[in-house]
Amino acid sequence: MDTRTNLPVVGMVGAGQLARMTHQAAIPLGQSLRILAADADDGAALVASDVLIGSHTDLAALRELAAGADVVTFDHEHVPTEHIRALLAEGHTVFPGPDALICAQDKQVMRERLGKLGAPCPRWAPVDTPADLDAFAGGSWPVVLKAARGGYDGKGVWLVGSADEGQRLVTQLRAAGTPLIVEERVALRRELAAVVARSPFGQVAAYPVVETVQLDGICVEVIAPAPGLPEQRAIEAQQLAIRIANELGVVGVLAVELFETGSGDEADGGLVVNELAMRPHNSAHWTIEGARTSQFEQHLRAVLDYPLGATGLTAPWVVMANVLGGEPGGMGIDERLHHLMAELPDAKVHLYGKQVRPGRKIGHVTVLGDDLAAVRDRAARAAAWLRDGS
Amino acid sequence: MDTRTNLPVVGMVGAGQLARMTHQAAIPLGQSLRILAADADDGAALVASDVLIGSHTDLAALRELAAGADVVTFDHEHVPTEHIRALLAEGHTVFPGPDALICAQDKQVMRERLGKLGAPCPRWAPVDTPADLDAFAGGSWPVVLKAARGGYDGKGVWLVGSADEGQRLVTQLRAAGTPLIVEERVALRRELAAVVARSPFGQVAAYPVVETVQLDGICVEVIAPAPGLPEQRAIEAQQLAIRIANELGVVGVLAVELFETGSGDEADGGLVVNELAMRPHNSAHWTIEGARTSQFEQHLRAVLDYPLGATGLTAPWVVMANVLGGEPGGMGIDERLHHLMAELPDAKVHLYGKQVRPGRKIGHVTVLGDDLAAVRDRAARAAAWLRDGS
């Protein structure tokens, strides 16, 4: 409890853009996010007052964060499970808890748990040797090899086209100690995300299901709601996410990344779970302006065990485009921002306080409106202005 | 320029709720507001990273703020003009500049300047002695006596009903050194506000004209757009505000508080200027969710000389209700927040990080929707929950 405001304090491990935007959402709730940052120049550390510098793998740093907080939560999935258990044993409150969070940390555990729930998943198997991979493929390549831990934004995922390639990759990755699983390559029409939040009290709130568009494994665009998704399919996706949140005991935001199966424009009615994330997620950044309650406020409400906020759309269509760092040279970010604002006065800009590096997510833009094609076009143009000024 | 983000830095004098909400708006722009706070527990100081502690009347503190900022702006009007001129003389950029800001600091100067512009004002006169007041009243009481400097929220305004009362008040206030003016009591139907922003480049953007509802001189409710205001009258009010912004050379947000003259439900077509504010203003807090660009983002864009943002409404009706501190005792703020969120999941809460004191503005709530009566009712209920839990 902060004695200056008589309100509880939320501590967040990690100080990237998710913590930055969570702090932004904390301010109107009377809160000030307490943050454990790896570096004083991390995006969230630049804007918050209550910042500790330390590693998320250092139990002493985690203890210091927890000592000044009523609840501890996460900007990323990389805190060791044993450290979370140590905090719990010492009487701290941590959401999501380790038994839920492990499913966002370890793809093998995730697949096992989802299998037990009967949630639709690709066919999969653990991989320890090249022979495991061959046996799974059964001569039918390609298959998808994944690092069970540590992957993000397309990293840690390999499309393996042959037994020879698999032999080389598995040998090399297992030698480096990387735990692996293999999954069938799903015939997918597009990717969707169902984002929900759950409180300790057990209340769950679901956002409209969105389409996520990836390029080279990185999300570049999110469209809310997912265009042309039949209402029954949307409800099915939301119910699946709610069931996963309940069964795993998630507290906070849960993003369920889904494949809509089929080919071309033809959906065949199937949904399979691709990944889980248990924190505010890129697929719901659009909620800052596009939903009555942003995912960041919702995550705070959930971990504080406050009643959850309304999740309805604020416009018929909302499109978020990620801003990736462009090549060095040319206009600086400040000049790019000038041009963007002059051309698109309704685009909502979110910069993460990061140094620009090619391909790095440095921000996002959100555009709302009545005409999907126009909204997508404006969002893409806004993101392009910030990327390379053209 | 912040070398970590390659973006300019805005310094703000004062650390109340306006600075707090401006910092919130700075985060998505890649900014982090640099703040001069009187006290480390001020609302904005609780949530920002770049905070100096010092007085707005201390030139050394102002210089330190300016030294780390590309532009200096204000959370309030109380910085001495000579200090602002000193900063300018030393090469700093300050918006709004002293020649504009003086009209928000001194009601006599404001009336003189507005008179020269031909802006509609109540009949008024400076007051040095009780005889000045008598001469202005000409036997027709009541009249409105105002402190030319230092008033806010109804403080510094006296409705004077008789020569005797005037004699006593003027003698007492002049003995205390308070500069005074007198104004006719305007037959007003209601109060309106026209809020605009202007950049150094000369771009001006106007928000929809709103109705402000006062109780005991304190704004308790703002309705956007002003119900039943004829379009021509709304345009006239916006054009008046734009003209004042241009003629005074305002940079940043300008709020023009207006009286709509007439009586009862009958407007007689007249508008007169009541007050000016040159900073984000209570009459535009609704813009955080209710306009495409909030007044706080707009103020930052203006003082940074960025192109201004779109000002359109995001819903047919937007109502903001101020939350005033209730009597001590009963439920704490955290429990009140629980109840409010449970009952009104779509209400947007803004708490200012202040200790609760009776009558003190500790936050506001905003509700949006299609049905004005329902939106007003929900906003009033939300504010009442936070005030006293009932």
CSV table of C-alpha atoms in Angstrom, one decimal, chain A:
chain,number,residue,atom,x,y,z
A,1,MET,CA,0.0,0.0,0.0
A,2,ASP,CA,1.3,3.4,-1.0
A,3,THR,CA,0.7,5.5,2.1
A,4,ARG,CA,0.7,8.7,0.0
A,5,THR,CA,-2.3,7.5,-2.1
A,6,ASN,CA,-3.8,4.8,0.0
A,7,LEU,CA,-3.7,2.5,-3.0
A,8,PRO,CA,-1.9,-0.8,-3.6
A,9,VAL,CA,1.3,-0.9,-5.5
A,10,VAL,CA,1.9,-3.2,-8.6
A,11,GLY,CA,5.5,-4.3,-9.2
A,12,MET,CA,6.5,-5.4,-12.7
A,13,VAL,CA,9.5,-7.4,-13.7
A,14,GLY,CA,11.0,-6.0,-16.9
A,15,ALA,CA,11.0,-2.5,-18.3
A,16,GLY,CA,10.3,-2.8,-22.0
A,17,GLN,CA,7.4,-1.3,-23.9
A,18,LEU,CA,4.8,-3.5,-22.1
A,19,ALA,CA,5.9,-2.1,-18.8
A,20,ARG,CA,6.1,1.4,-20.3
A,21,MET,CA,2.5,1.2,-21.5
A,22,THR,CA,1.3,-0.4,-18.3
A,23,HIS,CA,2.8,2.5,-16.3
A,24,GLN,CA,0.9,4.8,-18.7
A,25,ALA,CA,-2.3,2.9,-17.8
A,26,ALA,CA,-1.4,2.9,-14.1
A,27,ILE,CA,-1.4,6.7,-13.8
A,28,PRO,CA,-5.2,7.3,-14.2
A,29,LEU,CA,-5.9,4.5,-11.7
A,30,GLY,CA,-4.0,6.5,-9.1
A,31,GLN,CA,-1.1,4.1,-9.4
A,32,SER,CA,2.6,4.4,-10.2
A,33,LEU,CA,4.1,1.1,-11.5
A,34,ARG,CA,7.1,-0.2,-9.5
A,35,ILE,CA,9.5,-1.6,-12.1
A,36,LEU,CA,12.5,-3.9,-12.1
A,37,ALA,CA,14.6,-2.7,-15.1
A,38,ALA,CA,17.7,-4.4,-16.5
A,39,ASP,CA,19.0,-1.0,-17.5
A,40,ALA,CA,18.3,2.6,-16.6
A,41,ASP,CA,17.7,3.4,-20.3
A,42,ASP,CA,14.9,0.8,-20.8
A,43,GLY,CA,11.7,2.2,-22.2
A,44,ALA,CA,9.7,2.0,-19.0
A,45,ALA,CA,12.6,3.2,-16.8
A,46,LEU,CA,12.7,6.4,-18.8
A,47,VAL,CA,9.1,7.4,-17.8
A,48,ALA,CA,8.5,5.9,-14.3
A,49,SER,CA,9.5,7.1,-10.9
A,50,ASP,CA,9.8,3.9,-8.9
A,51,VAL,CA,12.5,2.0,-10.8
A,52,LEU,CA,15.0,-0.6,-9.5
A,53,ILE,CA,17.9,-1.7,-11.6
A,54,GLY,CA,18.6,-5.4,-11.6
A,55,SER,CA,18.2,-8.7,-13.4
A,56,HIS,CA,15.1,-10.7,-13.6
A,57,THR,CA,17.3,-13.8,-12.9
A,58,ASP,CA,18.6,-12.3,-9.6
A,59,LEU,CA,16.4,-13.4,-6.7
A,60,ALA,CA,17.7,-10.6,-4.5
A,61,ALA,CA,16.5,-8.0,-7.1
A,62,LEU,CA,13.1,-9.7,-7.4
A,63,ARG,CA,12.8,-9.7,-3.6
A,64,GLU,CA,13.5,-6.0,-3.5
A,65,LEU,CA,10.9,-5.4,-6.1
A,66,ALA,CA,8.4,-7.5,-4.2
A,67,ALA,CA,9.1,-5.9,-0.8
A,68,GLY,CA,7.7,-2.6,-2.1
A,69,ALA,CA,4.8,-4.0,-4.0
A,70,ASP,CA,1.4,-5.6,-3.1
A,71,VAL,CA,1.5,-7.8,-6.2
A,72,VAL,CA,4.3,-8.7,-8.6
A,73,THR,CA,3.6,-9.3,-12.3
A,74,PHE,CA,5.6,-9.5,-15.5
A,75,ASP,CA,6.5,-7.6,-18.7
A,76,HIS,CA,8.0,-10.9,-20.1
A,77,GLU,CA,8.1,-14.7,-19.4
A,78,HIS,CA,11.8,-15.0,-18.5
A,79,VAL,CA,11.7,-15.1,-14.7
A,80,PRO,CA,12.9,-18.5,-13.5
A,81,THR,CA,10.1,-20.6,-12.0
A,82,GLU,CA,12.1,-21.4,-8.8
A,83,HIS,CA,12.4,-17.6,-8.1
A,84,ILE,CA,8.7,-17.1,-8.4
A,85,ARG,CA,8.1,-20.0,-6.0
A,86,ALA,CA,10.6,-18.5,-3.6
A,87,LEU,CA,8.7,-15.2,-3.6
A,88,LEU,CA,5.4,-17.0,-3.0
A,89,ALA,CA,7.0,-19.0,-0.2
A,90,GLU,CA,8.0,-15.7,1.4
A,91,GLY,CA,4.4,-14.5,1.4
A,92,HIS,CA,4.5,-12.3,-1.7
A,93,THR,CA,1.6,-12.2,-4.2
A,94,VAL,CA,2.7,-13.0,-7.8
A,95,PHE,CA,0.3,-13.0,-10.8
A,96,PRO,CA,0.2,-15.0,-13.0
A,97,GLY,CA,1.4,-17.7,-10.7
A,98,PRO,CA,4.2,-20.2,-11.7
A,99,ASP,CA,1.9,-23.1,-12.5
A,100,ALA,CA,0.1,-21.0,-15.1
A,101,LEU,CA,3.1,-19.0,-16.3
A,102,ILE,CA,5.1,-22.2,-17.1
A,103,CYS,CA,2.7,-22.7,-20.0
A,104,ALA,CA,3.9,-19.4,-21.5
A,105,GLN,CA,7.5,-20.2,-20.8
A,106,ASP,CA,7.8,-23.8,-22.0
A,107,LYS,CA,6.1,-24.9,-25.2
A,108,GLN,CA,6.3,-28.5,-24.3
A,109,VAL,CA,4.5,-28.0,-21.0
A,110,MET,CA,2.0,-25.8,-22.9
A,111,ARG,CA,1.2,-28.5,-25.4
A,112,GLU,CA,0.9,-31.1,-22.7
A,113,ARG,CA,-1.5,-29.0,-20.6
A,114,LEU,CA,-3.5,-27.9,-23.6
A,115,GLY,CA,-3.7,-31.5,-24.7
A,116,LYS,CA,-5.2,-32.5,-21.3
A,117,LEU,CA,-7.8,-29.7,-21.6
A,118,GLY,CA,-8.7,-31.0,-25.1
A,119,ALA,CA,-7.8,-27.6,-26.6
A,120,PRO,CA,-7.2,-27.9,-30.4
A,121,CYS,CA,-3.5,-28.0,-31.1
A,122,PRO,CA,-1.3,-29.0,-34.0
A,123,ARG,CA,0.0,-32.6,-33.8
A,124,TRP,CA,3.3,-32.3,-31.9
A,125,ALA,CA,6.1,-34.3,-30.2
A,126,PRO,CA,9.1,-33.6,-28.0
A,127,VAL,CA,12.4,-33.9,-29.8
A,128,ASP,CA,15.6,-35.1,-28.3
A,129,THR,CA,17.4,-36.6,-31.3
A,130,PRO,CA,17.3,-36.3,-35.1
A,131,ALA,CA,15.6,-39.7,-35.0
A,132,ASP,CA,12.7,-38.2,-33.0
A,133,LEU,CA,12.2,-35.6,-35.8
A,134,ASP,CA,12.3,-38.2,-38.5
A,135,ALA,CA,9.8,-40.4,-36.7
A,136,PHE,CA,7.4,-37.5,-36.3
A,137,ALA,CA,7.8,-36.4,-40.0
A,138,GLY,CA,7.3,-39.9,-41.2
A,139,GLY,CA,8.8,-38.8,-44.6
A,140,SER,CA,6.4,-35.9,-44.9
A,141,TRP,CA,8.3,-32.6,-44.8
A,142,PRO,CA,8.4,-29.8,-44.0
A,143,VAL,CA,7.7,-29.8,-40.2
A,144,VAL,CA,8.1,-27.0,-37.7
A,145,LEU,CA,10.9,-27.3,-35.2
A,146,LYS,CA,10.6,-25.0,-32.1
A,147,ALA,CA,12.8,-24.2,-29.2
A,148,ALA,CA,10.6,-25.1,-26.2
A,149,ARG,CA,12.0,-22.1,-24.3
A,150,GLY,CA,13.2,-18.6,-25.1
A,151,GLY,CA,11.8,-18.0,-28.6
A,152,TYR,CA,10.1,-14.8,-29.6
A,153,ASP,CA,9.1,-12.9,-32.8
A,154,GLY,CA,9.9,-15.8,-35.1
A,155,LYS,CA,13.2,-16.5,-33.3
A,156,GLY,CA,13.4,-20.1,-32.1
A,157,VAL,CA,11.2,-21.4,-34.9
A,158,TRP,CA,12.6,-23.3,-37.9
A,159,LEU,CA,10.7,-24.7,-40.9
A,160,VAL,CA,12.6,-28.0,-41.6
A,161,GLY,CA,12.4,-29.2,-45.2
A,162,SER,CA,14.3,-32.4,-45.1
A,163,ALA,CA,15.7,-35.1,-42.9
A,164,ASP,CA,19.2,-33.8,-43.6
A,165,GLU,CA,18.3,-30.3,-42.5
A,166,GLY,CA,16.7,-31.7,-39.5
A,167,GLN,CA,19.7,-33.8,-38.6
A,168,ARG,CA,22.0,-30.8,-38.7
A,169,LEU,CA,19.6,-28.4,-36.8
A,170,VAL,CA,18.6,-30.8,-34.1
A,171,THR,CA,22.2,-31.9,-33.5
A,172,GLN,CA,23.4,-28.3,-33.2
A,173,LEU,CA,20.5,-27.1,-31.0
A,174,ARG,CA,20.6,-30.1,-28.7
A,175,ALA,CA,24.4,-29.6,-28.3
A,176,ALA,CA,23.7,-26.0,-27.2
A,177,GLY,CA,21.2,-27.4,-24.7
A,178,THR,CA,18.1,-26.0,-26.4
A,179,PRO,CA,15.0,-28.1,-25.5
A,180,LEU,CA,13.0,-28.8,-28.7
A,181,ILE,CA,9.6,-29.8,-29.9
A,182,VAL,CA,8.3,-30.5,-33.4
A,183,GLU,CA,4.8,-29.6,-34.7
A,184,GLU,CA,3.1,-30.4,-37.9
A,185,ARG,CA,2.9,-27.5,-40.4
A,186,VAL,CA,-0.7,-26.4,-40.2
A,187,ALA,CA,-2.5,-25.4,-43.4
A,188,LEU,CA,-3.5,-22.0,-42.2
A,189,ARG,CA,-5.6,-19.3,-43.8
A,190,ARG,CA,-4.6,-16.7,-41.3
A,191,GLU,CA,-3.6,-16.0,-37.7
A,192,LEU,CA,-6.1,-14.8,-35.1
A,193,ALA,CA,-5.7,-13.8,-31.4
A,194,ALA,CA,-8.2,-14.2,-28.6
A,195,VAL,CA,-7.2,-12.0,-25.6
A,196,VAL,CA,-8.9,-12.3,-22.3
A,197,ALA,CA,-8.1,-11.2,-18.7
A,198,ARG,CA,-8.9,-13.1,-15.6
A,199,SER,CA,-8.9,-11.9,-12.0
A,200,PRO,CA,-8.2,-13.9,-8.8
A,201,PHE,CA,-11.9,-13.6,-8.0
A,202,GLY,CA,-12.4,-15.6,-11.2
A,203,GLN,CA,-14.0,-12.8,-13.3
A,204,VAL,CA,-13.0,-13.1,-17.0
A,205,ALA,CA,-13.4,-10.5,-19.7
A,206,ALA,CA,-12.8,-11.2,-23.4
A,207,TYR,CA,-11.8,-8.7,-26.1
A,208,PRO,CA,-13.1,-9.1,-29.6
A,209,VAL,CA,-11.1,-11.6,-31.6
A,210,VAL,CA,-8.5,-10.0,-33.9
A,211,GLU,CA,-6.6,-11.0,-37.0
A,212,THR,CA,-2.8,-10.7,-36.7
A,213,VAL,CA,-0.6,-10.3,-39.8
A,214,GLN,CA,3.0,-11.5,-39.6
A,215,LEU,CA,6.0,-10.9,-41.8
A,216,ASP,CA,9.1,-13.0,-41.3
A,217,GLY,CA,7.6,-14.2,-38.0
A,218,ILE,CA,7.1,-10.7,-36.7
A,219,CYS,CA,3.6,-9.3,-36.2
A,220,VAL,CA,3.2,-6.2,-38.4
A,221,GLU,CA,-0.5,-5.5,-38.3
A,222,VAL,CA,-3.5,-6.3,-36.1
A,223,ILE,CA,-7.1,-5.8,-37.3
A,224,ALA,CA,-9.9,-5.6,-34.8
A,225,PRO,CA,-12.3,-7.2,-35.1
A,226,ALA,CA,-11.0,-10.0,-37.4
A,227,PRO,CA,-12.6,-9.3,-40.8
A,228,GLY,CA,-15.2,-11.7,-42.0
A,229,LEU,CA,-14.9,-14.0,-39.0
A,230,PRO,CA,-18.3,-15.6,-38.4
A,231,GLU,CA,-19.8,-14.7,-35.1
A,232,GLN,CA,-20.0,-18.3,-34.0
A,233,ARG,CA,-16.2,-18.8,-34.7
A,234,ALA,CA,-15.4,-15.6,-32.8
A,235,ILE,CA,-17.4,-16.8,-29.8
A,236,GLU,CA,-15.7,-20.2,-30.0
A,237,ALA,CA,-12.3,-18.6,-30.0
A,238,GLN,CA,-13.3,-16.4,-27.0
A,239,GLN,CA,-14.7,-19.4,-25.1
A,240,LEU,CA,-11.5,-21.4,-25.8
A,241,ALA,CA,-9.4,-18.6,-24.4
A,242,ILE,CA,-11.7,-18.3,-21.3
A,243,ARG,CA,-11.5,-22.0,-20.8
A,244,ILE,CA,-7.7,-21.9,-21.0
A,245,ALA,CA,-7.5,-19.0,-18.6
A,246,ASN,CA,-9.8,-20.7,-16.1
A,247,GLU,CA,-8.2,-24.2,-16.3
A,248,LEU,CA,-4.7,-22.9,-16.1
A,249,GLY,CA,-5.6,-20.5,-13.3
A,250,VAL,CA,-4.2,-17.5,-15.2
A,251,VAL,CA,-4.4,-14.1,-13.5
A,252,GLY,CA,-3.9,-11.1,-15.7
A,253,VAL,CA,-4.0,-10.8,-19.5
A,254,LEU,CA,-3.9,-14.1,-21.5
A,255,ALA,CA,-3.3,-13.9,-25.2
A,256,VAL,CA,-4.1,-17.0,-27.2
A,257,GLU,CA,-2.6,-16.9,-30.6
A,258,LEU,CA,-4.6,-19.1,-33.0
A,259,PHE,CA,-4.3,-20.5,-36.5
A,260,GLU,CA,-7.5,-20.4,-38.5
A,261,THR,CA,-7.0,-23.4,-40.7
A,262,GLY,CA,-7.9,-23.7,-44.4
A,263,SER,CA,-6.2,-22.3,-47.5
A,264,GLY,CA,-6.5,-19.1,-49.5
A,265,ASP,CA,-9.7,-17.4,-48.8
A,266,GLU,CA,-11.4,-20.6,-47.7
A,267,ALA,CA,-11.6,-21.2,-44.0
A,268,ASP,CA,-12.4,-24.8,-43.1
A,269,GLY,CA,-13.9,-24.0,-39.7
A,270,GLY,CA,-10.9,-25.1,-37.7
A,271,LEU,CA,-8.9,-23.2,-35.0
A,272,VAL,CA,-5.7,-24.4,-33.4
A,273,VAL,CA,-3.7,-22.9,-30.6
A,274,ASN,CA,-0.3,-21.6,-31.7
A,275,GLU,CA,1.1,-19.9,-28.6
A,276,LEU,CA,0.1,-18.5,-25.2
A,277,ALA,CA,1.3,-15.3,-23.6
A,278,MET,CA,0.4,-14.3,-20.0
A,279,ARG,CA,0.9,-10.5,-20.0
A,280,PRO,CA,-0.2,-7.6,-22.2
A,281,HIS,CA,0.5,-8.7,-25.8
A,282,ASN,CA,1.2,-7.1,-29.1
A,283,SER,CA,-2.1,-8.4,-30.5
A,284,ALA,CA,-4.0,-6.2,-28.1
A,285,HIS,CA,-2.1,-2.9,-28.3
A,286,TRP,CA,-5.0,-1.7,-30.4
A,287,THR,CA,-7.1,-1.7,-27.2
A,288,ILE,CA,-5.5,1.5,-25.9
A,289,GLU,CA,-7.7,3.6,-28.2
A,290,GLY,CA,-9.9,0.9,-29.7
A,291,ALA,CA,-11.5,-0.7,-26.7
A,292,ARG,CA,-13.2,1.0,-23.8
A,293,THR,CA,-10.6,-0.6,-21.4
A,294,SER,CA,-7.1,-1.0,-22.6
A,295,GLN,CA,-5.3,-4.4,-22.1
A,296,PHE,CA,-2.8,-2.6,-19.9
A,297,GLU,CA,-5.5,-1.2,-17.6
A,298,GLN,CA,-7.2,-4.6,-17.7
A,299,HIS,CA,-4.0,-6.4,-16.7
A,300,LEU,CA,-3.6,-4.0,-13.7
A,301,ARG,CA,-7.3,-4.4,-12.7
A,302,ALA,CA,-6.8,-8.2,-12.9
A,303,VAL,CA,-3.7,-8.5,-10.9
A,304,LEU,CA,-5.1,-6.0,-8.3
A,305,ASP,CA,-8.3,-8.1,-8.2
A,306,TYR,CA,-10.4,-5.1,-9.2
A,307,PRO,CA,-13.5,-5.7,-11.2
A,308,LEU,CA,-12.6,-5.9,-14.9
A,309,GLY,CA,-13.4,-3.1,-17.4
A,310,ALA,CA,-15.6,-3.1,-20.5
A,311,THR,CA,-14.0,-4.6,-23.5
A,312,GLY,CA,-16.2,-3.3,-26.3
A,313,LEU,CA,-14.8,-1.6,-29.4
A,314,THR,CA,-14.8,2.2,-29.6
A,315,ALA,CA,-15.0,2.2,-33.4
A,316,PRO,CA,-16.2,-0.2,-36.1
A,317,TRP,CA,-12.6,-1.0,-37.2
A,318,VAL,CA,-9.3,-0.5,-35.4
A,319,VAL,CA,-6.0,-1.3,-37.0
A,320,MET,CA,-2.6,-1.3,-35.3
A,321,ALA,CA,0.6,-1.4,-37.3
A,322,ASN,CA,4.0,-2.1,-35.6
A,323,VAL,CA,6.8,0.4,-36.3
A,324,LEU,CA,10.1,-1.4,-37.0
A,325,GLY,CA,13.3,0.4,-37.0
A,326,GLY,CA,14.6,1.2,-40.5
A,327,GLU,CA,18.1,1.5,-41.9
A,328,PRO,CA,20.3,4.2,-40.3
A,329,GLY,CA,20.6,7.6,-42.1
A,330,GLY,CA,17.9,9.9,-43.5
A,331,MET,CA,15.5,11.7,-41.3
A,332,GLY,CA,15.6,11.4,-37.6
A,333,ILE,CA,12.7,10.1,-35.6
A,334,ASP,CA,11.6,13.6,-34.6
A,335,GLU,CA,11.3,14.8,-38.2
A,336,ARG,CA,9.5,11.6,-39.2
A,337,LEU,CA,7.0,12.2,-36.4
A,338,HIS,CA,6.4,15.8,-37.8
A,339,HIS,CA,5.6,14.4,-41.3
A,340,LEU,CA,3.4,11.7,-39.9
A,341,MET,CA,1.4,14.1,-37.7
A,342,ALA,CA,1.0,16.5,-40.6
A,343,GLU,CA,-0.3,13.9,-43.0
A,344,LEU,CA,-2.4,11.8,-40.6
A,345,PRO,CA,-3.7,13.9,-37.7
A,346,ASP,CA,-5.9,11.1,-36.4
A,347,ALA,CA,-3.2,8.5,-36.2
A,348,LYS,CA,-2.3,7.6,-32.7
A,349,VAL,CA,1.5,7.2,-32.2
A,350,HIS,CA,3.1,5.1,-29.6
A,351,LEU,CA,6.9,5.3,-29.3
A,352,TYR,CA,8.7,3.1,-26.9
A,353,GLY,CA,11.7,5.2,-26.0
A,354,LYS,CA,14.1,2.9,-27.8
A,355,GLN,CA,17.1,3.6,-29.9
A,356,VAL,CA,16.3,2.7,-33.6
A,357,ARG,CA,17.9,-0.5,-34.9
A,358,PRO,CA,16.9,-2.1,-38.2
A,359,GLY,CA,14.0,-4.5,-37.6
A,360,ARG,CA,13.5,-3.6,-33.9
A,361,LYS,CA,10.0,-2.8,-32.7
A,362,ILE,CA,10.3,0.8,-31.7
A,363,GLY,CA,6.7,1.7,-31.6
A,364,HIS,CA,3.2,1.2,-33.0
A,365,VAL,CA,0.4,3.3,-34.5
A,366,THR,CA,-3.3,2.9,-34.3
A,367,VAL,CA,-6.0,4.2,-36.6
A,368,LEU,CA,-9.8,3.9,-36.1
A,369,GLY,CA,-12.6,4.3,-38.5
A,370,ASP,CA,-15.6,3.1,-40.4
A,371,ASP,CA,-14.0,1.9,-43.6
A,372,LEU,CA,-11.6,-1.0,-43.1
A,373,ALA,CA,-9.6,-0.5,-46.3
A,374,ALA,CA,-9.0,3.1,-45.6
A,375,VAL,CA,-8.1,2.4,-41.9
A,376,ARG,CA,-5.6,-0.2,-43.0
A,377,ASP,CA,-4.1,2.1,-45.5
A,378,ARG,CA,-3.7,4.9,-43.1
A,379,ALA,CA,-2.2,2.7,-40.4
A,380,ALA,CA,0.3,1.3,-42.9
A,381,ARG,CA,1.3,4.7,-44.1
A,382,ALA,CA,1.7,6.0,-40.6
A,383,ALA,CA,4.0,3.1,-39.7
A,384,ALA,CA,6.0,3.6,-42.9
A,385,TRP,CA,6.5,7.3,-42.0
A,386,LEU,CA,8.0,6.3,-38.7
A,387,ARG,CA,10.1,3.6,-40.2
A,388,ASP,CA,11.8,5.3,-43.0
A,389,GLY,CA,10.1,8.6,-43.7
A,390,SER,CA,8.7,7.6,-47.0
